[in-house]
Amino acid sequence: MKIALAFSGGGYRAASFSLGTLSMLNELSLGDVRLLDTVEILSTVSGGTITGTRYALSLERAESFGDFYHSLYGFLSNAKLVEMALAHLADDSRWQNGRVRSLVSAFADVYDSELFDGALFGSLMEDVNPKRIKHVSFNATEFANGLQFRFQWSEKMVAPRPGEFARGVIGNNYFNLPEQVASHIRMADIMAASSCFPGGFEPINFPSDFVLPKGAVEHLSKKVAYPVGLMDGGIVDNQGIHPIMLATERILQNEIVAGRASEEDNPIDLVIVSDVASPYMEDFRASSEDRKGWWKGLTPRLIVNLNYGLLLLAGIGLICSICAGTSYGLFFSTVLMTLSVVLFFIFHLIEKLVAGLGISEQFLEPLDTLKKFKLYVFQSLVKNRLNSFMILTTDVFLKHVRRLNYNTLYRDKRFINRRIMTAVYELTSDQQTLDRKVARGSLPSYLMPTELVRKNSDKAAAMGTTLWFTPKELREGMLDSLIACGQYNACWNLLEYIEKLKKNKENTSAEHKLFSELEDVLRVYWENFQRDPLYLVKKYRSV
């Protein structure tokens, strides 16, 4: 059996859910081989890279799965990571080596000490321990061409075509890194680049913001204009599907050279995409004008005129107070005048800022009409624009990219009956599609989740996209809920997959027949999850 794993972006929600997927695969065996040990391709994005990088490193270190699990669990449950990153950001001594002071670089330093113990990408290139994952790709996005930037390492191609990299391109075709440079990159910097989501962080620049030894950068091509800004891999492929397709081609090419396959074959038996992004989005609803509050009925022009009146009144009061020698009047008039002058300069600054935008005069003249609008109109205009912009960037754009990437996998006939998507929202309370499938008999009734499973899924799916858990979320067991959700969703999807194989054996092999024999074991796990969604989390807690 050859499995490919993809871990989507989604902050700590993705990292925890992916950990649940891994731990479920660790529970299952084909003969005397763990299902997790049959994973040959690993592609991760953003929050999924947190789990993916640490797991890949654990294999190279020959750690037990339990040691890996507890190491990552401890990291994810550390509520002081943000505090530590801000302390790094404020420490001047950490920014004297040429790196630009930035929040993402501060987080990278924390990742390096708290999760990776200074490990370098080169540790994944060594052949000290048998490689169980032959193709890894931790994905970011570069800001020069808007393309995926892959920190990848692959099994060597036996006969690469002219111009092909024997182990896949590290970077992309515009920015590719020689192995001697890539080997010195901190795993922490790779994780920071992959999870550097827009709005939360600024881009991390390669190589200037990466911690590299002197001389390593000299190996970079002189034809490429470095540095290049890197950000979250989810910008172009939030599910990490494209690197799996590329790795599949490399494996197939080796199989063809060895005489074990043809161009039409697929060397991968099963692709599992662990995804915490939802395909659903809410329609945009324009907010109505909120007229509560007398001040919302004011206009900018009226406020400016009132301020002139306030300034005049303060001036008169100041003169009268000086003449009368009253300290209270003098104090009141001074405060009033100070406030008026401050408001005057604020209005003047706003006008300067607008003028400095380089807007044509023919557009600025009509804008003068805006001064007559009441404040509740401005509130509605700004609110609707912000809401629509957020929906555009976080829903419309990402959902469209998501569909395009899934189409790549689902339209490829070689992957018929060889793909699973396990999603955080699949078993939530509002999934009526699941109810209908059971009702019409396309799914067996035992796959209907209990109320306990659905309640935990609702909780897990409600977690926001952040790179930390708040103390409140940790107290409420959000980390355990997400890991459990990854576990029982993987179990449920594997059972559903076996049900599909019973009805349609197209494009399957002897490996899939062997895989179907896991049904009885999986059903036992599912029954346990039905009674207690956290039962496997509790088991790992005691290991």
XYZ file of C-alpha atoms in Angstrom:
543
model
C 0.000 0.000 0.000
C 1.317 3.457 -0.922
C -0.451 6.428 0.699
C -0.105 10.163 0.083
C -1.069 12.587 2.852
C -1.967 16.267 2.461
C -2.491 18.538 5.452
C -4.377 21.757 4.747
C -3.861 25.204 6.167
C -5.968 26.569 8.989
C -3.688 27.521 11.888
C -3.809 25.455 15.067
C -7.145 24.040 13.940
C -5.332 22.369 11.034
C -2.314 21.338 13.116
C -4.480 19.603 15.740
C -6.849 17.984 13.234
C -3.842 16.669 11.256
C -2.371 15.218 14.439
C -5.656 13.361 14.890
C -5.402 11.969 11.347
C -1.856 10.737 11.955
C -2.753 9.093 15.261
C -5.700 7.255 13.662
C -3.456 5.899 10.886
C -0.979 4.862 13.586
C -3.679 2.657 15.149
C -4.260 0.566 12.019
C -2.125 -2.202 10.536
C -2.047 -4.068 7.238
C -0.603 -7.396 8.283
C 2.344 -6.458 10.478
C 2.815 -3.016 8.892
C 1.243 0.089 10.398
C -0.887 2.002 7.918
C 1.008 5.148 8.908
C 4.261 3.524 7.765
C 2.871 3.123 4.237
C 2.754 6.917 3.750
C 5.198 7.747 0.943
C 4.191 11.345 0.173
C 3.553 14.168 2.638
C 2.493 17.645 1.492
C 1.579 20.331 4.007
C 0.387 23.927 4.068
C 0.347 26.586 6.786
C -1.049 25.129 10.038
C -0.716 21.615 8.593
C 3.012 22.274 8.224
C 3.315 22.510 12.007
C 2.338 18.860 12.280
C 3.984 17.748 9.034
C 7.442 19.180 9.736
C 7.561 17.821 13.278
C 6.373 14.376 12.162
C 8.906 14.163 9.308
C 11.629 15.149 11.753
C 10.493 12.507 14.253
C 10.979 9.789 11.621
C 14.523 10.948 10.921
C 15.221 10.950 14.653
C 13.725 7.446 14.983
C 11.327 8.675 17.670
C 8.374 6.558 18.669
C 4.990 7.853 17.593
C 4.096 8.382 21.237
C 7.135 10.606 21.787
C 6.277 12.620 18.682
C 2.637 12.933 19.727
C 3.463 14.215 23.214
C 6.110 16.610 21.892
C 3.700 18.245 19.453
C 0.832 18.146 21.951
C 2.985 19.976 24.490
C 3.910 22.608 21.910
C 0.307 23.187 20.833
C -0.854 23.473 24.447
C 1.785 26.071 25.339
C -0.283 29.215 25.950
C 2.809 31.432 26.296
C 4.052 31.233 22.693
C 2.634 34.645 21.763
C 4.152 36.179 24.888
C 7.508 34.591 24.044
C 7.378 35.814 20.426
C 6.607 39.386 21.521
C 9.514 39.227 23.985
C 11.789 38.152 21.117
C 10.430 40.983 19.002
C 11.250 43.545 21.695
C 14.762 42.204 22.359
C 17.193 44.427 20.393
C 20.047 41.927 20.718
C 18.183 39.441 18.497
C 18.047 41.826 15.519
C 21.676 42.753 15.043
C 22.541 40.133 12.426
C 20.920 41.860 9.445
C 17.444 40.355 9.820
C 14.555 42.779 9.631
C 12.664 42.940 12.923
C 9.327 41.260 12.245
C 6.701 39.265 14.117
C 6.988 36.249 11.822
C 10.764 36.030 12.401
C 10.189 36.319 16.153
C 7.756 33.394 15.957
C 10.330 31.438 13.915
C 12.852 31.830 16.743
C 10.287 30.520 19.224
C 9.452 27.564 16.945
C 13.167 26.798 16.709
C 13.651 26.563 20.459
C 10.282 25.152 21.522
C 9.507 22.618 18.775
C 12.524 21.784 16.625
C 15.516 22.065 18.991
C 17.513 23.815 16.263
C 16.884 21.147 13.587
C 17.777 21.973 9.992
C 16.113 20.933 6.740
C 19.301 19.018 5.963
C 18.356 16.463 8.623
C 15.578 15.275 6.261
C 18.152 14.814 3.496
C 20.270 12.361 5.468
C 19.978 8.617 4.941
C 20.914 7.591 8.476
C 17.507 6.038 9.174
C 15.333 4.228 6.622
C 13.082 6.794 5.001
C 9.453 5.881 5.413
C 8.272 9.067 3.717
C 9.999 9.312 0.357
C 8.596 12.660 -0.763
C 7.977 15.633 1.531
C 6.899 19.136 0.544
C 6.277 22.000 2.968
C 4.630 24.728 0.950
C 4.713 28.534 0.981
C 3.875 31.223 -1.609
C 6.440 33.566 -3.127
C 5.525 37.189 -3.757
C 7.509 37.750 -6.950
C 5.386 35.579 -9.253
C 2.517 34.489 -6.990
C 3.559 30.837 -7.248
C 3.992 27.991 -4.817
C 7.407 27.834 -3.135
C 8.119 24.251 -2.081
C 10.602 23.200 0.588
C 10.691 19.647 -0.708
C 12.917 16.607 -0.669
C 12.257 13.515 -2.758
C 13.562 10.075 -3.425
C 16.138 10.387 -6.189
C 14.889 9.889 -9.727
C 16.750 7.111 -11.484
C 16.766 8.746 -14.914
C 15.671 12.393 -14.751
C 14.731 14.007 -18.038
C 16.911 16.822 -19.386
C 16.521 19.895 -17.172
C 14.746 17.969 -14.387
C 15.936 18.077 -10.799
C 16.741 14.588 -9.566
C 14.966 15.228 -6.240
C 12.400 17.815 -7.290
C 12.752 21.587 -7.296
C 13.422 23.180 -3.916
C 11.579 26.487 -4.345
C 10.116 26.761 -7.847
C 11.277 27.237 -11.420
C 11.947 30.948 -10.837
C 13.596 30.611 -7.431
C 15.273 27.250 -6.964
C 17.715 26.458 -4.196
C 20.747 24.196 -4.412
C 20.853 21.410 -1.852
C 23.852 22.902 -0.042
C 21.809 26.034 0.728
C 18.535 24.253 1.533
C 20.288 21.890 3.944
C 21.182 24.851 6.222
C 17.618 26.222 6.456
C 16.065 25.947 9.903
C 12.920 23.815 10.075
C 11.511 26.684 12.130
C 11.973 29.149 9.246
C 10.257 26.733 6.853
C 7.313 26.428 9.225
C 7.157 30.212 9.671
C 7.165 30.793 5.895
C 4.459 28.189 5.254
C 2.174 29.510 8.027
C 2.784 33.241 7.480
C -0.853 34.154 6.784
C -1.699 37.620 5.373
C -3.003 40.135 7.870
C -1.519 38.306 10.827
C 2.080 38.542 9.637
C 4.268 40.381 7.192
C 6.156 38.361 4.535
C 9.325 36.580 5.621
C 12.091 37.266 3.103
C 14.386 34.587 1.741
C 17.281 34.529 2.367
C 17.686 37.774 4.360
C 15.214 36.881 7.163
C 16.339 33.253 7.403
C 19.050 32.230 9.848
C 21.765 30.895 7.538
C 25.517 30.471 8.022
C 27.874 32.866 6.287
C 28.696 31.659 2.799
C 25.538 29.602 2.285
C 23.837 32.392 0.372
C 26.788 32.627 -2.030
C 25.600 29.405 -3.660
C 22.370 31.041 -4.802
C 22.066 31.796 -8.499
C 23.306 35.248 -9.488
C 20.580 35.381 -12.157
C 17.783 35.582 -9.574
C 16.975 38.801 -7.735
C 16.923 37.914 -4.047
C 15.489 38.468 -1.499
C 12.012 37.185 -2.258
C 9.050 37.529 0.113
C 7.391 34.304 1.254
C 3.955 33.940 2.791
C 1.316 31.357 3.632
C 1.156 28.412 1.238
C -2.641 28.519 1.418
C -2.703 31.573 -0.831
C -2.262 29.382 -3.938
C -3.008 25.832 -2.693
C -4.487 25.542 0.782
C -4.826 21.758 0.566
C -1.302 20.933 -0.664
C -2.636 18.866 -3.574
C -0.310 20.045 -6.349
C 2.929 18.746 -4.741
C 1.276 15.321 -4.373
C 0.562 15.245 -8.102
C 4.176 16.206 -8.852
C 5.571 13.571 -6.475
C 3.283 10.947 -8.020
C 4.781 11.717 -11.421
C 8.315 11.299 -10.067
C 7.458 7.956 -8.458
C 5.781 6.799 -11.665
C 8.808 7.790 -13.732
C 11.032 5.615 -11.550
C 8.557 2.740 -11.808
C 8.504 3.035 -15.597
C 12.324 3.014 -15.767
C 12.315 -0.110 -13.563
C 9.814 -1.766 -15.927
C 7.108 -2.037 -13.246
C 4.595 0.466 -14.669
C 3.328 2.272 -17.746
C 2.308 5.898 -18.348
C -1.357 5.109 -17.529
C -0.607 3.595 -14.133
C -0.857 5.267 -10.736
C 1.807 4.277 -8.198
C -0.230 5.787 -5.329
C -3.002 3.602 -3.899
C -4.695 6.241 -1.762
C -4.536 10.025 -1.303
C -5.871 11.321 2.021
C -6.482 15.074 2.167
C -6.932 16.287 5.738
C -8.819 19.556 5.351
C -10.164 22.027 7.919
C -11.326 24.600 5.353
C -15.061 24.730 4.732
C -16.488 24.841 1.179
C -19.489 26.781 2.456
C -19.820 30.535 2.726
C -22.509 32.919 3.852
C -24.112 35.342 1.408
C -23.164 38.978 1.762
C -25.827 40.906 3.653
C -25.605 44.673 3.498
C -25.964 46.246 6.933
C -28.719 48.772 7.438
C -28.025 52.277 8.673
C -27.688 52.438 12.440
C -29.081 55.829 13.526
C -28.933 55.211 17.257
C -27.049 57.995 19.025
C -27.579 61.716 18.483
C -23.987 62.192 17.308
C -24.545 59.910 14.298
C -26.832 62.585 12.868
C -23.940 65.033 12.569
C -22.109 65.686 9.301
C -18.375 66.368 8.799
C -19.189 69.892 7.605
C -21.350 70.560 10.666
C -18.614 69.178 12.968
C -16.033 71.487 11.350
C -18.332 74.501 11.735
C -19.118 73.565 15.340
C -15.403 73.307 15.999
C -14.853 76.827 14.655
C -17.595 77.976 17.008
C -15.947 76.056 19.844
C -12.618 77.726 19.093
C -14.238 81.165 19.082
C -16.075 80.461 22.343
C -12.854 79.218 23.977
C -11.008 82.338 22.848
C -13.668 84.647 24.275
C -13.763 82.672 27.512
C -9.983 82.811 27.804
C -9.907 86.601 27.395
C -12.769 87.117 29.877
C -11.119 84.795 32.419
C -7.824 86.666 32.198
C -9.586 90.015 32.609
C -11.726 88.750 35.514
C -8.844 86.819 37.090
C -10.918 83.632 37.557
C -8.790 80.480 37.657
C -11.697 78.107 36.989
C -12.730 79.997 33.890
C -9.121 80.137 32.713
C -8.719 76.366 33.164
C -12.001 75.549 31.425
C -11.276 77.868 28.493
C -7.746 76.481 28.074
C -8.995 72.888 27.961
C -11.742 73.873 25.493
C -9.279 75.685 23.231
C -6.788 72.790 23.360
C -9.505 70.335 22.351
C -10.628 72.598 19.529
C -7.095 73.059 18.201
C -6.464 69.300 18.289
C -9.666 68.664 16.314
C -8.675 71.372 13.851
C -5.314 69.693 13.193
C -6.965 66.270 12.878
C -9.298 67.609 10.159
C -6.354 69.293 8.451
C -4.319 66.055 8.590
C -7.176 64.066 7.042
C -7.392 66.543 4.167
C -3.616 66.297 3.654
C -3.753 62.502 3.624
C -6.512 62.497 1.002
C -4.602 65.014 -1.109
C -1.458 62.893 -0.789
C -3.147 59.876 -2.348
C -2.646 61.427 -5.786
C -6.349 61.371 -6.632
C -7.265 63.448 -9.680
C -8.955 66.815 -9.051
C -11.973 65.748 -11.099
C -12.607 63.053 -8.503
C -11.765 65.175 -5.464
C -14.326 67.869 -6.310
C -17.339 65.504 -6.135
C -15.886 64.033 -2.921
C -16.579 67.389 -1.271
C -20.224 66.285 -1.241
C -19.277 63.593 1.310
C -18.913 66.341 3.911
C -22.700 66.684 3.833
C -23.308 63.008 4.661
C -24.376 62.124 8.176
C -22.071 59.923 10.237
C -24.434 56.938 10.210
C -24.122 56.938 6.398
C -20.326 56.785 6.663
C -20.621 53.987 9.224
C -22.766 51.929 6.849
C -20.537 52.603 3.823
C -17.341 51.636 5.652
C -18.877 48.589 7.349
C -20.234 47.160 4.092
C -16.924 47.676 2.319
C -14.935 46.017 5.092
C -17.345 43.078 5.285
C -17.315 42.527 1.518
C -13.504 42.805 1.422
C -13.141 40.205 4.184
C -15.561 37.846 2.423
C -13.689 38.341 -0.847
C -10.267 37.529 0.626
C -11.204 34.822 3.137
C -14.122 33.127 1.340
C -14.617 33.940 -2.343
C -10.948 33.828 -3.363
C -9.900 30.905 -1.172
C -13.017 28.862 -1.977
C -12.406 29.310 -5.704
C -8.751 28.262 -5.370
C -9.886 25.305 -3.248
C -12.274 24.109 -5.970
C -9.613 24.440 -8.660
C -7.112 22.357 -6.689
C -9.625 19.655 -5.816
C -10.645 19.508 -9.485
C -7.031 18.623 -10.308
C -7.317 15.542 -8.105
C -10.914 14.553 -8.753
C -10.819 14.917 -12.546
C -7.729 12.762 -12.903
C -9.027 9.303 -13.838
C -5.953 7.677 -12.318
C -7.252 8.665 -8.874
C -10.720 7.154 -9.222
C -11.292 5.098 -6.037
C -7.930 6.323 -4.744
C -8.795 9.501 -2.869
C -10.356 10.530 0.426
C -11.026 13.942 1.866
C -11.428 14.002 5.638
C -12.857 17.363 6.695
C -13.424 18.992 10.066
C -17.026 19.955 9.234
C -18.154 16.581 7.780
C -19.865 15.234 10.899
C -21.263 18.487 12.300
C -24.915 18.900 13.251
C -25.863 20.867 10.130
C -24.700 18.208 7.629
C -28.067 17.235 6.201
C -26.410 15.557 3.202
C -25.180 12.783 5.482
C -28.681 12.258 6.845
C -30.090 11.975 3.322
C -27.415 9.452 2.264
C -28.301 7.189 5.185
C -32.026 7.661 4.581
C -31.831 6.534 0.953
C -29.456 3.668 1.740
C -26.338 4.905 -0.040
C -24.587 4.797 3.340
C -25.146 2.140 6.043
C -26.933 3.353 9.152
C -24.003 2.527 11.437
C -22.116 5.460 9.869
C -24.655 7.935 11.246
C -22.757 9.854 13.967
C -24.180 10.110 17.456
C -25.121 13.377 19.085
C -21.865 13.262 21.074
C -19.796 13.052 17.884
C -21.738 15.855 16.246
C -21.483 18.080 19.293
C -17.714 17.657 19.392
C -17.517 18.294 15.634
C -19.491 21.522 16.064
C -17.020 22.642 18.704
C -13.975 21.763 16.579
C -15.312 23.393 13.415
C -16.038 26.632 15.317
C -12.338 27.153 16.154
C -10.903 30.199 14.381
C -7.788 30.303 12.219
C -5.075 31.346 14.677
C -1.536 30.205 15.442
C -2.197 29.700 19.129
C -4.791 28.495 21.597
C -5.994 30.965 24.166
C -5.911 29.871 27.832
C -9.725 29.767 27.733
C -9.720 27.441 24.686
C -7.217 25.160 26.384
C -9.302 25.051 29.577
C -12.362 24.173 27.510
C -10.504 21.294 25.814
C -10.387 22.718 22.281
C -7.079 20.987 21.497
C -8.442 17.577 22.530
C -11.680 18.180 20.613
C -9.792 18.970 17.395
C -7.454 15.976 17.690
C -10.436 13.720 18.395
C -12.282 15.216 15.416
C -9.314 14.337 13.192
C -9.277 10.800 14.587
C -12.919 9.875 14.191
C -13.267 11.733 10.868
C -10.363 9.667 9.492
C -11.992 6.505 10.852
C -15.391 7.448 9.370
C -13.937 8.293 5.960
C -11.936 5.072 5.781
C -15.104 3.125 6.519
C -17.034 5.091 3.895
C -14.196 4.429 1.453
C -14.408 0.680 2.084
C -18.188 0.840 1.521
C -17.544 2.498 -1.856
C -15.002 -0.167 -2.811
C -17.646 -2.842 -2.172
C -19.868 -1.261 -4.831
C -17.236 -0.184 -7.344
C -13.828 -1.833 -7.750
C -12.774 0.269 -10.733
C -9.081 1.201 -10.722
C -8.319 -0.932 -7.649
C -5.651 -3.545 -6.995
C -4.710 -6.324 -4.597
C -3.597 -3.641 -2.148
C -7.121 -2.244 -2.006
C -8.542 -5.699 -1.342
C -6.116 -6.058 1.575
C -7.067 -2.584 2.758
C -10.766 -3.545 2.815
C -9.950 -6.145 5.438
C -9.537 -3.285 7.912
C -13.320 -2.875 8.050
C -13.909 -4.915 11.205
C -11.132 -3.119 13.094
C -12.356 0.280 11.937
C -15.928 -0.516 13.004
C -14.735 -1.268 16.531
C -12.959 2.085 16.661
C -16.036 3.845 15.262
C -18.284 2.269 17.892
C -15.920 3.511 20.596
C -15.914 7.004 19.086
C -19.723 6.934 18.996
C -19.799 6.367 22.749
C -16.931 8.734 23.590
C -15.446 10.939 20.829
C -12.377 11.604 23.021
C -11.629 7.993 23.869
C -8.508 7.731 21.647
C -7.221 11.110 22.880
C -7.524 9.773 26.416
C -5.631 6.649 25.400
C -2.700 8.700 24.045
C -2.753 10.871 27.136
C -1.870 7.839 29.235
C 0.755 6.386 26.859
